[in-house]
Amino acid sequence: MAILNILEFPDSRLRTKAQPVEKVDDAIKQLAKDMLETMYAAPGIGLAATQVNEHKRVVVMDTSEEQNDPLVFINPEITPMTDEQGHLQEGCLSVPGFYEEVVRPNRVKVTALNVDGESFTLELEDLQAVCIQHEVDHLNGKLFVDYLSPLKRNRIKKRLEKAHRLQQHPVSA
Ligand SMILES: [Zn+2]
């Protein structure tokens, strides 16, 4: 297992549209394992392959309190199950340190393949529903900051660019 490097906004590779997985082979199983390890280490409740620069339609998620209920979604397809909108504060491992409210349907149906290549369907609500929509957005090259005003998005972009510059050229005393 390995902890993978997580790309950070505004890295243009986060805008790549991920390709469907044609076969759930050992490489995909390993990717899912490494993504889970990376997500738990971060720590986070969800991670899309796009965030670790693997442009395949794979998402991992664990919203349980104990962090002992890993879910893997390969080629996830989402259908909203309600017109009711949830308003949750969202954060993102690719946009570290920023939390903003995003409005999304709060109940969805997800169909995907598991790590054995078997199809399954789940109905998710609230936090889990928000999380899977956030992760599938990543697979489509979309970030939660895209739902914010250009002003807010730009402010976040500038702050992260500055943080990245400081990481590359640390000031020594
Ligand atoms: Zn994210």
PDB file of C-alpha atoms and ligand atoms in Angstrom:
ATOM      1  CA  MET A   1       0.000   0.000   0.000  1.00  0.00           C
ATOM      2  CA  ALA A   2       1.121   3.536  -0.521  1.00  0.00           C
ATOM      3  CA  ILE A   3       0.122   7.041   0.384  1.00  0.00           C
ATOM      4  CA  LEU A   4      -0.413   8.970  -2.823  1.00  0.00           C
ATOM      5  CA  ASN A   5       0.241  12.640  -3.482  1.00  0.00           C
ATOM      6  CA  ILE A   6      -2.959  14.730  -3.578  1.00  0.00           C
ATOM      7  CA  LEU A   7      -3.171  17.456  -6.236  1.00  0.00           C
ATOM      8  CA  GLU A   8      -4.266  20.870  -5.005  1.00  0.00           C
ATOM      9  CA  PHE A   9      -6.384  23.594  -6.623  1.00  0.00           C
ATOM     10  CA  PRO A  10      -5.665  25.357  -8.973  1.00  0.00           C
ATOM     11  CA  ASP A  11      -3.606  22.460 -10.465  1.00  0.00           C
ATOM     12  CA  SER A  12      -4.923  22.066 -14.031  1.00  0.00           C
ATOM     13  CA  ARG A  13      -4.714  18.241 -13.797  1.00  0.00           C
ATOM     14  CA  LEU A  14      -7.754  18.412 -11.475  1.00  0.00           C
ATOM     15  CA  ARG A  15      -9.710  19.532 -14.568  1.00  0.00           C
ATOM     16  CA  THR A  16      -9.109  16.229 -16.414  1.00  0.00           C
ATOM     17  CA  LYS A  17     -12.208  14.143 -17.145  1.00  0.00           C
ATOM     18  CA  ALA A  18     -11.633  10.597 -15.869  1.00  0.00           C
ATOM     19  CA  GLN A  19     -12.111   7.607 -18.185  1.00  0.00           C
ATOM     20  CA  PRO A  20     -14.435   4.674 -17.382  1.00  0.00           C
ATOM     21  CA  VAL A  21     -12.757   1.563 -15.955  1.00  0.00           C
ATOM     22  CA  GLU A  22     -13.066  -1.201 -18.548  1.00  0.00           C
ATOM     23  CA  LYS A  23     -11.946  -4.057 -16.341  1.00  0.00           C
ATOM     24  CA  VAL A  24     -11.597  -4.233 -12.565  1.00  0.00           C
ATOM     25  CA  ASP A  25      -8.122  -5.769 -12.602  1.00  0.00           C
ATOM     26  CA  ASP A  26      -5.351  -5.931  -9.989  1.00  0.00           C
ATOM     27  CA  ALA A  27      -4.106  -2.439 -10.895  1.00  0.00           C
ATOM     28  CA  ILE A  28      -7.558  -0.945 -10.168  1.00  0.00           C
ATOM     29  CA  LYS A  29      -7.842  -2.944  -6.909  1.00  0.00           C
ATOM     30  CA  GLN A  30      -4.418  -1.637  -5.856  1.00  0.00           C
ATOM     31  CA  LEU A  31      -5.416   1.922  -6.798  1.00  0.00           C
ATOM     32  CA  ALA A  32      -8.566   1.653  -4.642  1.00  0.00           C
ATOM     33  CA  LYS A  33      -6.501   0.316  -1.696  1.00  0.00           C
ATOM     34  CA  ASP A  34      -3.928   3.086  -2.019  1.00  0.00           C
ATOM     35  CA  MET A  35      -6.685   5.697  -2.325  1.00  0.00           C
ATOM     36  CA  LEU A  36      -8.328   4.425   0.891  1.00  0.00           C
ATOM     37  CA  GLU A  37      -5.007   4.551   2.715  1.00  0.00           C
ATOM     38  CA  THR A  38      -4.384   8.075   1.388  1.00  0.00           C
ATOM     39  CA  MET A  39      -7.892   9.214   2.385  1.00  0.00           C
ATOM     40  CA  TYR A  40      -7.593   7.803   5.937  1.00  0.00           C
ATOM     41  CA  ALA A  41      -4.132   9.330   6.371  1.00  0.00           C
ATOM     42  CA  ALA A  42      -5.198  12.797   5.157  1.00  0.00           C
ATOM     43  CA  PRO A  43      -7.706  12.453   6.962  1.00  0.00           C
ATOM     44  CA  GLY A  44     -10.739  12.779   4.706  1.00  0.00           C
ATOM     45  CA  ILE A  45     -14.149  11.158   4.119  1.00  0.00           C
ATOM     46  CA  GLY A  46     -13.881  10.784   0.345  1.00  0.00           C
ATOM     47  CA  LEU A  47     -11.328  10.763  -2.454  1.00  0.00           C
ATOM     48  CA  ALA A  48     -11.593  10.564  -6.239  1.00  0.00           C
ATOM     49  CA  ALA A  49      -8.842   9.072  -8.425  1.00  0.00           C
ATOM     50  CA  THR A  50      -8.533  12.427 -10.229  1.00  0.00           C
ATOM     51  CA  GLN A  51      -7.182  13.930  -6.997  1.00  0.00           C
ATOM     52  CA  VAL A  52      -4.226  11.518  -7.032  1.00  0.00           C
ATOM     53  CA  ASN A  53      -3.611  12.151 -10.751  1.00  0.00           C
ATOM     54  CA  GLU A  54      -5.130   8.825 -11.902  1.00  0.00           C
ATOM     55  CA  HIS A  55      -7.755   9.662 -14.460  1.00  0.00           C
ATOM     56  CA  LYS A  56      -9.992   6.629 -14.018  1.00  0.00           C
ATOM     57  CA  ARG A  57     -13.545   6.599 -12.647  1.00  0.00           C
ATOM     58  CA  VAL A  58     -12.791   5.355  -9.115  1.00  0.00           C
ATOM     59  CA  VAL A  59     -14.054   6.902  -5.862  1.00  0.00           C
ATOM     60  CA  VAL A  60     -13.487   5.846  -2.250  1.00  0.00           C
ATOM     61  CA  MET A  61     -15.500   7.049   0.704  1.00  0.00           C
ATOM     62  CA  ASP A  62     -15.973   6.460   4.425  1.00  0.00           C
ATOM     63  CA  THR A  63     -18.286   8.752   6.352  1.00  0.00           C
ATOM     64  CA  SER A  64     -18.501   6.518   9.440  1.00  0.00           C
ATOM     65  CA  GLU A  65     -17.464   7.970  12.766  1.00  0.00           C
ATOM     66  CA  GLU A  66     -14.993   5.151  13.424  1.00  0.00           C
ATOM     67  CA  GLN A  67     -13.604   5.273   9.874  1.00  0.00           C
ATOM     68  CA  ASN A  68     -14.154   1.532   9.543  1.00  0.00           C
ATOM     69  CA  ASP A  69     -16.727   1.383   6.726  1.00  0.00           C
ATOM     70  CA  PRO A  70     -14.795   1.803   3.459  1.00  0.00           C
ATOM     71  CA  LEU A  71     -16.816   2.064   0.248  1.00  0.00           C
ATOM     72  CA  VAL A  72     -15.356   1.790  -3.247  1.00  0.00           C
ATOM     73  CA  PHE A  73     -17.320   2.987  -6.286  1.00  0.00           C
ATOM     74  CA  ILE A  74     -16.010   2.119  -9.742  1.00  0.00           C
ATOM     75  CA  ASN A  75     -17.747   3.854 -12.676  1.00  0.00           C
ATOM     76  CA  PRO A  76     -20.335   5.466 -10.344  1.00  0.00           C
ATOM     77  CA  GLU A  77     -23.562   6.798 -11.878  1.00  0.00           C
ATOM     78  CA  ILE A  78     -25.734   9.118  -9.793  1.00  0.00           C
ATOM     79  CA  THR A  79     -29.477   9.741 -10.014  1.00  0.00           C
ATOM     80  CA  PRO A  80     -31.043  12.380  -7.725  1.00  0.00           C
ATOM     81  CA  MET A  81     -33.979  10.894  -5.746  1.00  0.00           C
ATOM     82  CA  THR A  82     -35.518  14.141  -4.490  1.00  0.00           C
ATOM     83  CA  ASP A  83     -35.965  17.820  -5.316  1.00  0.00           C
ATOM     84  CA  GLU A  84     -35.048  18.588  -1.721  1.00  0.00           C
ATOM     85  CA  GLN A  85     -31.788  20.456  -1.519  1.00  0.00           C
ATOM     86  CA  GLY A  86     -29.248  20.002   1.224  1.00  0.00           C
ATOM     87  CA  HIS A  87     -27.037  22.882   2.328  1.00  0.00           C
ATOM     88  CA  LEU A  88     -23.803  21.503   3.725  1.00  0.00           C
ATOM     89  CA  GLN A  89     -20.433  23.050   4.378  1.00  0.00           C
ATOM     90  CA  GLU A  90     -18.051  21.272   2.052  1.00  0.00           C
ATOM     91  CA  GLY A  91     -14.317  20.942   2.242  1.00  0.00           C
ATOM     92  CA  CYS A  92     -11.917  19.151  -0.073  1.00  0.00           C
ATOM     93  CA  LEU A  93      -8.494  17.533   0.302  1.00  0.00           C
ATOM     94  CA  SER A  94      -7.564  19.362  -2.921  1.00  0.00           C
ATOM     95  CA  VAL A  95      -8.639  22.723  -1.458  1.00  0.00           C
ATOM     96  CA  PRO A  96      -7.130  22.418   2.020  1.00  0.00           C
ATOM     97  CA  GLY A  97      -8.305  24.766   4.745  1.00  0.00           C
ATOM     98  CA  PHE A  98     -11.432  26.126   3.016  1.00  0.00           C
ATOM     99  CA  TYR A  99     -15.039  25.238   3.833  1.00  0.00           C
ATOM    100  CA  GLU A 100     -18.044  26.705   2.027  1.00  0.00           C
ATOM    101  CA  GLU A 101     -21.741  25.917   1.752  1.00  0.00           C
ATOM    102  CA  VAL A 102     -22.822  24.107  -1.410  1.00  0.00           C
ATOM    103  CA  VAL A 103     -26.429  23.285  -2.353  1.00  0.00           C
ATOM    104  CA  ARG A 104     -27.110  19.803  -3.777  1.00  0.00           C
ATOM    105  CA  PRO A 105     -29.904  17.191  -3.772  1.00  0.00           C
ATOM    106  CA  ASN A 106     -29.744  15.432  -0.392  1.00  0.00           C
ATOM    107  CA  ARG A 107     -30.839  11.976  -1.548  1.00  0.00           C
ATOM    108  CA  VAL A 108     -29.343  10.142  -4.523  1.00  0.00           C
ATOM    109  CA  LYS A 109     -29.170   6.661  -5.968  1.00  0.00           C
ATOM    110  CA  VAL A 110     -25.709   5.421  -6.969  1.00  0.00           C
ATOM    111  CA  THR A 111     -24.971   2.488  -9.227  1.00  0.00           C
ATOM    112  CA  ALA A 112     -21.353   1.358  -9.469  1.00  0.00           C
ATOM    113  CA  LEU A 113     -19.040  -1.656  -9.544  1.00  0.00           C
ATOM    114  CA  ASN A 114     -17.274  -2.903  -6.413  1.00  0.00           C
ATOM    115  CA  VAL A 115     -13.647  -4.146  -6.261  1.00  0.00           C
ATOM    116  CA  ASP A 116     -14.829  -7.592  -7.382  1.00  0.00           C
ATOM    117  CA  GLY A 117     -16.296  -6.041 -10.523  1.00  0.00           C
ATOM    118  CA  GLU A 118     -19.881  -6.650  -9.356  1.00  0.00           C
ATOM    119  CA  SER A 119     -22.595  -4.062  -9.909  1.00  0.00           C
ATOM    120  CA  PHE A 120     -24.388  -2.653  -6.861  1.00  0.00           C
ATOM    121  CA  THR A 121     -26.877   0.118  -6.145  1.00  0.00           C
ATOM    122  CA  LEU A 122     -27.118   2.195  -2.978  1.00  0.00           C
ATOM    123  CA  GLU A 123     -29.425   4.969  -1.871  1.00  0.00           C
ATOM    124  CA  LEU A 124     -27.463   7.599  -0.011  1.00  0.00           C
ATOM    125  CA  GLU A 125     -28.678  10.573   1.989  1.00  0.00           C
ATOM    126  CA  ASP A 126     -27.340  13.684   3.651  1.00  0.00           C
ATOM    127  CA  LEU A 127     -23.548  13.609   4.165  1.00  0.00           C
ATOM    128  CA  GLN A 128     -23.050  10.455   2.072  1.00  0.00           C
ATOM    129  CA  ALA A 129     -25.204  11.863  -0.750  1.00  0.00           C
ATOM    130  CA  VAL A 130     -23.238  15.112  -0.732  1.00  0.00           C
ATOM    131  CA  CYS A 131     -19.928  13.261  -0.582  1.00  0.00           C
ATOM    132  CA  ILE A 132     -20.596  10.999  -3.583  1.00  0.00           C
ATOM    133  CA  GLN A 133     -21.782  13.988  -5.665  1.00  0.00           C
ATOM    134  CA  HIS A 134     -18.646  15.924  -4.667  1.00  0.00           C
ATOM    135  CA  GLU A 135     -16.431  12.965  -5.677  1.00  0.00           C
ATOM    136  CA  VAL A 136     -18.178  12.310  -9.001  1.00  0.00           C
ATOM    137  CA  ASP A 137     -17.727  16.016  -9.755  1.00  0.00           C
ATOM    138  CA  HIS A 138     -13.972  15.424  -9.357  1.00  0.00           C
ATOM    139  CA  LEU A 139     -14.150  12.620 -11.963  1.00  0.00           C
ATOM    140  CA  ASN A 140     -15.712  15.175 -14.305  1.00  0.00           C
ATOM    141  CA  GLY A 141     -12.990  17.749 -13.612  1.00  0.00           C
ATOM    142  CA  LYS A 142     -15.214  19.841 -11.376  1.00  0.00           C
ATOM    143  CA  LEU A 143     -14.422  21.213  -7.899  1.00  0.00           C
ATOM    144  CA  PHE A 144     -16.696  22.501  -5.132  1.00  0.00           C
ATOM    145  CA  VAL A 145     -15.180  25.982  -5.564  1.00  0.00           C
ATOM    146  CA  ASP A 146     -16.900  26.066  -8.988  1.00  0.00           C
ATOM    147  CA  TYR A 147     -20.217  26.458  -7.119  1.00  0.00           C
ATOM    148  CA  LEU A 148     -18.983  29.608  -5.355  1.00  0.00           C
ATOM    149  CA  SER A 149     -18.955  33.187  -6.628  1.00  0.00           C
ATOM    150  CA  PRO A 150     -15.964  34.096  -8.860  1.00  0.00           C
ATOM    151  CA  LEU A 151     -14.843  36.494  -6.129  1.00  0.00           C
ATOM    152  CA  LYS A 152     -14.721  33.774  -3.458  1.00  0.00           C
ATOM    153  CA  ARG A 153     -13.143  31.269  -5.839  1.00  0.00           C
ATOM    154  CA  ASN A 154     -10.422  33.734  -6.805  1.00  0.00           C
ATOM    155  CA  ARG A 155      -9.653  34.552  -3.199  1.00  0.00           C
ATOM    156  CA  ILE A 156      -9.178  30.832  -2.425  1.00  0.00           C
ATOM    157  CA  LYS A 157      -7.046  30.406  -5.574  1.00  0.00           C
ATOM    158  CA  LYS A 158      -4.753  33.296  -4.633  1.00  0.00           C
ATOM    159  CA  ARG A 159      -4.298  32.046  -1.053  1.00  0.00           C
ATOM    160  CA  LEU A 160      -3.469  28.512  -2.177  1.00  0.00           C
ATOM    161  CA  GLU A 161      -1.079  29.734  -4.882  1.00  0.00           C
ATOM    162  CA  LYS A 162       0.712  31.727  -2.237  1.00  0.00           C
ATOM    163  CA  ALA A 163       0.854  28.695   0.097  1.00  0.00           C
ATOM    164  CA  HIS A 164       2.280  26.557  -2.737  1.00  0.00           C
ATOM    165  CA  ARG A 165       4.971  29.169  -3.479  1.00  0.00           C
ATOM    166  CA  LEU A 166       5.977  29.167   0.190  1.00  0.00           C
ATOM    167  CA  GLN A 167       6.175  25.363   0.154  1.00  0.00           C
ATOM    168  CA  GLN A 168       8.490  25.438  -2.867  1.00  0.00           C
ATOM    169  CA  HIS A 169      10.713  28.208  -1.524  1.00  0.00           C
ATOM    170  CA  PRO A 170      10.682  27.925   2.233  1.00  0.00           C
ATOM    171  CA  VAL A 171      12.086  30.936   3.985  1.00  0.00           C
ATOM    172  CA  SER A 172      15.058  29.948   6.110  1.00  0.00           C
ATOM    173  CA  ALA A 173      16.150  31.910   9.090  1.00  0.00           C
TER     174      ALA A 173
HETATM  175 ZN    ZN B   1     -12.802  17.051  -3.053  1.00  0.00          ZN
END
